[in-house]
């Protein structure tokens, strides 16, 4: 079965057993009633795959989790109420006082905040490594290292990690490689073929795809599933079935949307590259990106999120530029159908972007790219005056 066919079918009931709605219904539940004690006790052994108690998951949540796990080639997935909840639960499943955690320096800001505050206070030694470290990460692995955490590309500066190289080091030490795969989704980066053990998605972004629900998904290998599932159970997370329904609905059109996001983003990025006000465009799909060859080797496409550096470091002027755009909304998140602009200030220890100037991040949506370019052109022209 090819990917587009899979996307149309995964997590759906089959009509062979009787008439069913195309989409699985939203099952809302706390209490689930059983015919007798024996059936109730038996369901306790399968509580994360069958309906037993609302917090352990509903058929709507299982349908989404199974669909994403199968699409990405993982063993099983867990849904959580946000992408950040998926990240914190996964890190807490491994972090203990006295352990050591290797984290890429281009990691999502809130992930870094969790590491720098709570995890360090817990006694976890968090070490940030330069994203382009590749197999040299071996020199940083210690006996107490419990996991390597990647985000490729980082969602503010867009360096790629060499995931297969890092994965083989992780495997050699018997520790999991965790990767935040939100930018690429299961479609554009096949995590488990590349050696990832745990793939994390902010489903909030492209999977939901319409900016109207929060959702996290952790896709695990067979070896890591029990550890993560157990911790999520201990923490008591419960994810709304309505939001799982929206995510599964979003998933059906994700391949099509990503195709257009990529085409539009490429057109806008290539146009920006030619502008005198712009010193660099940080989009792995561009030939000028330092990790373009790696992207071509490991990815099946690019999504619609990238950044560029404006030569100007006049912050007030850059703010006026962002404020003046008509079609790029100002707001957190990305992955919906609409275009967005933000001005990130990523914290870094290693090789931050070299150029100076001001970093601008765009999410290129499904609007007509010529309108988006005209919008940016008006803004840049005003900026250079
Ligand atoms: C948005 C985002 C998250 C967090 O997702 P939420 O659903 O907003 O909690 C995690 N990782 C990356 C790369 C993101 O962009």
Short mmCIF file of N, CA, C and O in Angstrom, two decimals, residues 52-96:
data_model
loop_
_atom_site.label_atom_id
_atom_site.label_comp_id
_atom_site.label_asym_id
_atom_site.label_seq_id
_atom_site.Cartn_x
_atom_site.Cartn_y
_atom_site.Cartn_z
N UNK A 52 -11.30 0.97 28.63
CA UNK A 52 -11.44 0.46 29.98
C UNK A 52 -11.82 1.56 30.95
O UNK A 52 -12.70 1.43 31.77
N UNK A 53 -11.11 2.69 30.84
CA UNK A 53 -11.43 3.88 31.61
C UNK A 53 -10.96 5.06 30.76
O UNK A 53 -9.91 4.97 30.11
N UNK A 54 -11.72 6.16 30.76
CA UNK A 54 -11.44 7.27 29.86
C UNK A 54 -9.99 7.73 29.82
O UNK A 54 -9.44 7.98 28.76
N UNK A 55 -9.36 7.82 30.99
CA UNK A 55 -8.00 8.34 31.04
C UNK A 55 -7.01 7.45 30.27
O UNK A 55 -5.99 7.91 29.77
N UNK A 56 -7.29 6.17 30.19
CA UNK A 56 -6.37 5.26 29.51
C UNK A 56 -6.50 5.30 27.99
O UNK A 56 -5.68 4.72 27.28
N UNK A 57 -7.51 6.00 27.51
CA UNK A 57 -7.68 6.15 26.06
C UNK A 57 -9.02 5.62 25.59
O UNK A 57 -9.57 4.67 26.16
N UNK A 58 -9.55 6.27 24.56
CA UNK A 58 -10.83 5.89 23.97
C UNK A 58 -10.57 5.35 22.57
O UNK A 58 -9.49 5.54 22.02
N UNK A 59 -11.56 4.71 21.95
CA UNK A 59 -11.36 4.23 20.57
C UNK A 59 -10.95 5.36 19.62
O UNK A 59 -10.21 5.13 18.67
N UNK A 60 -11.41 6.58 19.88
CA UNK A 60 -11.03 7.71 19.02
C UNK A 60 -9.52 7.98 19.16
O UNK A 60 -8.82 8.20 18.17
N UNK A 61 -9.04 7.95 20.41
CA UNK A 61 -7.60 8.19 20.65
C UNK A 61 -6.77 7.03 20.08
O UNK A 61 -5.72 7.26 19.48
N UNK A 62 -7.24 5.80 20.27
CA UNK A 62 -6.49 4.65 19.75
C UNK A 62 -6.42 4.70 18.22
O UNK A 62 -5.40 4.36 17.62
N UNK A 63 -7.52 5.12 17.59
CA UNK A 63 -7.54 5.18 16.11
C UNK A 63 -6.46 6.15 15.62
O UNK A 63 -5.71 5.85 14.69
N UNK A 64 -6.38 7.31 16.27
CA UNK A 64 -5.37 8.29 15.87
C UNK A 64 -3.96 7.76 16.15
O UNK A 64 -3.08 7.82 15.28
N UNK A 65 -3.76 7.23 17.35
CA UNK A 65 -2.42 6.74 17.73
C UNK A 65 -1.98 5.63 16.77
O UNK A 65 -0.83 5.63 16.29
N UNK A 66 -2.88 4.71 16.48
CA UNK A 66 -2.51 3.59 15.59
C UNK A 66 -2.21 4.08 14.19
O UNK A 66 -1.28 3.59 13.53
N UNK A 67 -2.99 5.05 13.72
CA UNK A 67 -2.78 5.57 12.36
C UNK A 67 -1.39 6.22 12.25
O UNK A 67 -0.64 5.96 11.31
N UNK A 68 -1.05 7.05 13.23
CA UNK A 68 0.24 7.76 13.16
C UNK A 68 1.40 6.78 13.33
O UNK A 68 2.41 6.86 12.63
N UNK A 69 1.25 5.83 14.25
CA UNK A 69 2.33 4.84 14.46
C UNK A 69 2.58 4.05 13.18
O UNK A 69 3.73 3.85 12.78
N UNK A 70 1.52 3.64 12.53
CA UNK A 70 1.70 2.84 11.32
C UNK A 70 2.28 3.67 10.18
O UNK A 70 3.15 3.21 9.44
N UNK A 71 1.82 4.90 10.07
CA UNK A 71 2.31 5.79 9.02
C UNK A 71 3.81 6.02 9.16
O UNK A 71 4.55 6.10 8.18
N UNK A 72 4.27 6.14 10.41
CA UNK A 72 5.69 6.45 10.64
C UNK A 72 6.56 5.20 10.73
O UNK A 72 7.78 5.29 10.71
N UNK A 73 5.93 4.04 10.86
CA UNK A 73 6.71 2.81 10.96
C UNK A 73 7.17 2.50 12.36
O UNK A 73 8.13 1.76 12.56
N UNK A 74 6.48 3.06 13.36
CA UNK A 74 6.81 2.76 14.76
C UNK A 74 5.99 1.58 15.26
O UNK A 74 5.15 1.03 14.53
N UNK A 75 6.21 1.21 16.52
CA UNK A 75 5.50 0.08 17.12
C UNK A 75 4.13 0.53 17.60
O UNK A 75 3.11 -0.03 17.18
N UNK A 76 4.11 1.55 18.44
CA UNK A 76 2.85 2.08 18.95
C UNK A 76 3.01 3.55 19.30
O UNK A 76 4.12 4.00 19.55
N UNK A 77 1.90 4.24 19.37
CA UNK A 77 1.95 5.66 19.70
C UNK A 77 1.06 5.97 20.90
O UNK A 77 0.15 5.21 21.22
N UNK A 78 1.38 7.09 21.54
CA UNK A 78 0.61 7.57 22.68
C UNK A 78 0.18 8.99 22.35
O UNK A 78 1.01 9.79 21.91
N UNK A 79 -1.09 9.31 22.56
CA UNK A 79 -1.51 10.70 22.34
C UNK A 79 -1.51 11.45 23.67
O UNK A 79 -1.81 10.88 24.72
N UNK A 80 -1.13 12.70 23.59
CA UNK A 80 -1.08 13.56 24.77
C UNK A 80 -1.74 14.89 24.45
O UNK A 80 -1.93 15.22 23.29
N UNK A 81 -2.05 15.67 25.51
CA UNK A 81 -2.84 16.88 25.27
C UNK A 81 -2.10 18.03 24.59
O UNK A 81 -2.73 19.01 24.19
N UNK A 82 -0.78 17.95 24.43
CA UNK A 82 -0.06 18.98 23.65
C UNK A 82 1.28 18.41 23.23
O UNK A 82 1.74 17.38 23.77
N UNK A 83 1.91 19.08 22.30
CA UNK A 83 3.24 18.65 21.87
C UNK A 83 4.23 18.74 23.02
O UNK A 83 5.06 17.84 23.22
N UNK A 84 4.14 19.80 23.81
CA UNK A 84 5.07 19.96 24.92
C UNK A 84 4.85 18.88 25.99
O UNK A 84 5.81 18.40 26.60
N UNK A 85 3.60 18.48 26.19
CA UNK A 85 3.32 17.37 27.12
C UNK A 85 3.98 16.09 26.62
O UNK A 85 4.50 15.30 27.41
N UNK A 86 3.97 15.89 25.31
CA UNK A 86 4.61 14.70 24.73
C UNK A 86 6.12 14.73 25.00
O UNK A 86 6.73 13.71 25.33
N UNK A 87 6.71 15.92 24.88
CA UNK A 87 8.15 16.07 25.11
C UNK A 87 8.48 15.86 26.58
O UNK A 87 9.38 15.10 26.93
N UNK A 88 7.73 16.54 27.47
CA UNK A 88 8.07 16.45 28.90
C UNK A 88 7.86 15.03 29.41
O UNK A 88 8.69 14.51 30.17
N UNK A 89 6.79 14.37 28.99
CA UNK A 89 6.55 13.00 29.46
C UNK A 89 7.67 12.08 28.98
O UNK A 89 8.15 11.21 29.73
N UNK A 90 8.11 12.25 27.73
CA UNK A 90 9.16 11.38 27.20
C UNK A 90 10.47 11.62 27.95
O UNK A 90 11.17 10.66 28.33
N UNK A 91 10.82 12.87 28.18
CA UNK A 91 12.08 13.14 28.90
C UNK A 91 12.00 12.64 30.34
O UNK A 91 12.96 12.07 30.86
N UNK A 92 10.85 12.82 30.98
CA UNK A 92 10.71 12.36 32.37
C UNK A 92 10.72 10.84 32.48
O UNK A 92 11.03 10.30 33.53
N UNK A 93 10.41 10.17 31.38
CA UNK A 93 10.45 8.71 31.41
C UNK A 93 11.89 8.21 31.55
O UNK A 93 12.12 7.10 32.02
N UNK A 94 12.86 9.03 31.15
CA UNK A 94 14.26 8.61 31.20
C UNK A 94 15.09 9.36 32.24
O UNK A 94 16.04 8.81 32.79
N UNK A 95 14.75 10.62 32.49
CA UNK A 95 15.58 11.45 33.37
C UNK A 95 15.40 11.05 34.84
O UNK A 95 14.27 10.88 35.30
N UNK A 96 16.50 10.87 35.53
CA UNK A 96 16.51 10.62 36.97
C UNK A 96 17.66 11.43 37.56
O UNK A 96 18.59 11.76 36.83
#
